[in-house]
Every structure is written in C-alpha cells, then in structure tokens.
C-alpha cells in the first residue's frame, strides 16, 4: 500500500526514535499497527545524530529504526533535518543564523534559527539531504519525504547579512537599476532615494517600525522567493533518489510564502499541521468566538486550494503547550475524532497524529501526543483505534474532491499587502471572517480560489465568487474576471477594490480603476467609518437592512450599473452602497463596505448560493456541512462542534457510511459527533 494514492484514507503518527530507548521501538510499532496506524514520520530534527561533526556521517540510529519498521511492516516518511542545525554548525558558521530586525542573531537553543540565503547553510543542507537520500531513499519501507519542518513557522522574517545580499540580487534582477528601484519604491517621498545598491538593505529598525510600504511588499515577495528556492534545492536533490511512487511533501502553512509556487516547483502533495485546540488555549480563548475550533476549516480550505487532496502531517491528539508558551487542555472525548474528520471532510486522505508518545525531555514536554509519558493505554489511544476503524469504513471516499459552488477569490499580492497595510488589513480581516462564518452558519461549502493559479474553466465551476477587497488589481486579473461574469458567473466585490497597482502605488484613474467596466461603478468618495458609528453604517437593500463595516466607498452608477442599496445614515445617507452591473450573461456587484456576517448571509441568500443541501438535510447552526464528491457519489460530512447532543433532519432516506444504516427523519448526533452520508451526485448544487 502506498500513501495518498487516492485509493484509501489512512492514519499515521509522528515518531521520534531518538527520544526513546531502542528496546521500545518494536513494541511501539506493533501497538501502532494494532490501532490502524500504518505510517510514521521520522528524523526531521535528527541532524546532530546523522552528522555529529562536520563531514562525519552516522546513519546507524535511523538505519536500525528503518530495519525495525521494515520488519514490522510500517511505512515511513523521512524528514530532512534542516530546521534544526547542529550546535557545531552554528558555532562554526554564525552567518547561517537568522537575525531579528535589529540585527541580533537568533542563537542555538530553539529551532528554525537559520536563514535561507546563507550560501554556507545551503551547501551544508544540500550535503546532509543528499547523504540521507543515498542512505534511505531506496529502503522498502520509505514512502515519502518531508522537506524541512514548517517552513516560515515561528518566524517568517529574515534580517541576516546573507538576506541583505540576496535581497539586493533579487531586486537587481527585478529592476535592473537603482533608478527603477527608486521609482517602484516611491523613494522621492521622505528623501529615501538610493544612489547605489550598497545602500539597500532588508528592512531595518526604524521609528514606529515603519518602513517604506513598497519596499516591504518586495521584501515579502523576497522572503517567499528565498523559501521556495531553499525548498527547491532540497527537492531537486531528493528527486534524484526517490523511488517511483514515493512523494515529496512539506508541512505548513505559514506566512510570507507563495504556497502554490512551493508546491508547483518542489512538492508532489502538500501537508497541513492541524491544531484546532489552539482555540481552547488559555491565552487565546475567546468566549465570544462561537466558531472556535471550527475556524480550522478555513485553514483546511486554504490547504485544499494548494493541493485538492492533501495530507495532515500533524493532527492534534493531546493537550498542547511548550514549557514557555501556550496552555491548552486535553481534547475532550470525541474531539480528536471530530478534528480528524474535519480534516478528512475538507480533503485530507492521510492524517498523522502528533505524536505517538509525549516527550519526557525538552521544550515540548507539555505538547502531548496520543500516549502520555509512561506509554500506558489511555483514552486517546482507544479513540485513535476507533478513528482507524472509521477511516476503513470511509476508505472509498479517498481521492474525492471537495464540492463547492461558492468561491472566495484571493491572491498573494493582496494577502501580502493586507499583512503590511493596516488599513487594508482591518477591512480584509473583517470580511474574511464574516463570509467564512456566514458560509458555515448557512451550511454553504466554499473553496478559496487563487486567481493567478486558476484557468477560466476552473473559475467557471463556481456559480458565485466573492473577491472582497482586491486592493491590488491588474488588467490581466480584471480580464479573467470579466470573462467569468460574461459566461454567466456572479461576482461580488467589496469596498477598497482596485486602487493600487502591483507595486502598491495608488492609481490616478477613477476608482475602481480596472474594474470600472465590469462593475458599472464609480467610487466618488470614501472614508473609514467614523468611530461615532461604532464601525457599522446601515444601508437599505430593497427593504432589507444591510450593515456596511469598517470602511465606506460612496458609489454612483456608471454605464449600465444599477444602484441596489443606499446608505441610510451618516452624512452620506442616500448615496449608493451597492451597485449591480449585468455583464454578458452574468452579474457583477460592487458593495461599498466590508461585510458583517449578517451582510454576507444576505448576499449568499439573495444570490441563491446559501444552503445548497437545504432540501436534503436540516442542520443546527453548530454543525458544519462539508461535501466531497467522486464519480457518481457525493459524501456529506456533518460535524457537530458542540459538547451537546444535536438533532439533524434528513428529508429522505440516506446511507450513513459510518453505521451502514439507511437513515431518515430526525437523527441524533452525539456531542462532537459526526455523520457521513452518501448520495447520488446528481448535481444537487
Ligand atoms: C509543530 C511542529 C512540531 C511540534 C508541534 C508542537 O508546529 O511541526 O515539530 O513542534 O508543532 O509544538
């Protein structure tokens, strides 16, 4: 059996043979297999064991573990150990270290303290990866490779000297001359002109920590570029050795990184690390946030956008916490199952629990795995066993694609811009949260659509697209969107659309610049909503009150645009708040605010996208509906995130894949319970 071959859904775990006496390996492997765990990931932090001194290699420890795995019949994913350079390396070559914005080096003692751009580090990483590949790639039990560990996790900014040198190269290649760089960065403002490349640095310590925004935009692209190159260097080496059918992956997903490029250049499949228990961490717990762990469905949807069928390399299986940060309780009975099924419902065909046994030493002694320190039988092991049985029952769903008719359009330019532009971030964050919650509460499955990575045909699969605040807009993207609407699609924009170019310069054209024709809209004035209004100004849409949040664009129709809603308060009462433009066979909408959850629900309902399975299932708000489809079958996952029993209504008789029963009428779902129904894929959506 191979992994992620779209033929079965399976479970695994993360194992650290180096943390335990080899005498327990055999027993651990046997116990894993007995609960249905067929794959382990190893070695991703084991560099100092494999290269105890520069150029001296010793593969004996993991070799013996692989012997044990082969004997037991366990599959193995091997991780490259580049997230944790050995002490000899960072002492001898301090240039490999990353630094904070003030130039202080991050030192040995934690992990991920290296930078991607040090030629020395790249060379040493290349050597250990090649040696490992030579040692392990041919082993029968090895089925895949993980590059590094959580690229850009812990810190996603780099300020070492190697980074500055590489940043200059990156910019030279992009702009050719400092004059062009000056233009792109608008350095005429505040006397920031550069006269030579030597004056250019990665952003440095400044007053209010404010750095030229156009520079920061390029810096974010540079970090992403550096990370992608670092992964590709490893992937190119691994490719020479991996057996046919074995895969290369990495686990994520983190900031300042174009994950699509990473996957396209270096990976066969993408894996996500899912820790929904963060929602219950003492420091982060928010009583008012009714989504809590359900929010992880958003991250899973992002993962699916990178890799339609993916894996979970680390799935929560115990309490989490380091000795220095984060304190979260042990998952309650049923939560491990719920979170595993949440992953599978969103497209994961492999789920690996972090970790088998809890570490008895080191920073992560409170980051629990399935077993506690002693390794004794416990409730979570029993739950893992039941999950193993469940994945067998739903095995036929492997390879099925998530099914959604609503798409949330996004792109890395705008994501990076929202990370640096605090005005934009407020708007973006508000609407992303609101639309996610509205989709969840109306049981409307959605996908994220990365516009630069999708063909017109792929976009056309969605009946409704929301591209809520594409601050940065290009002619090419606008043309793709025009085509989508012309062919019959419905497309919704929110305020602040299309007022910047890719350098982050504000455009001099009338707004919304490249979207004027498509939206039939003229933005005549705009403002952040005054605190007097508590962040919300109401508008009237044919008698329905809709809230506009954070920011308002005042809208007039242009061309054939029709005003559908007008502001009903503030000094701009009566001005346009929503314009619809019929374009080709479809419709484009320009909404003058950021969205609240209620507003997003109004849009979903008025555009006919809400509750696509309303005639099949009636669900309480606390349950999520997620759908995967394959061939002529659809699989409806119902996930109960509450700690109370819920009732769900089935309008007709449906096959419950987990119980093997036909069910109809009112059914009970246990606290944290799940149900999976199979139905004919007759284009119900
Ligand atoms: C992940 C990481 C693991 C482990 C876990 C718990 O971010 O990949 O190695 O550290 O968190 O902290």
XYZ file of C-alpha atoms in Angstrom, residues 232 234 309 371 436 485 540 561 644:
9
model
C 13.618 23.500 -4.416
C 16.326 20.097 -1.439
C -6.288 16.184 -1.973
C 0.233 8.458 24.777
C -16.452 32.315 6.463
C -19.039 37.137 -15.479
C -31.141 49.629 2.699
C -24.807 49.850 -13.345
C -24.140 18.743 23.417
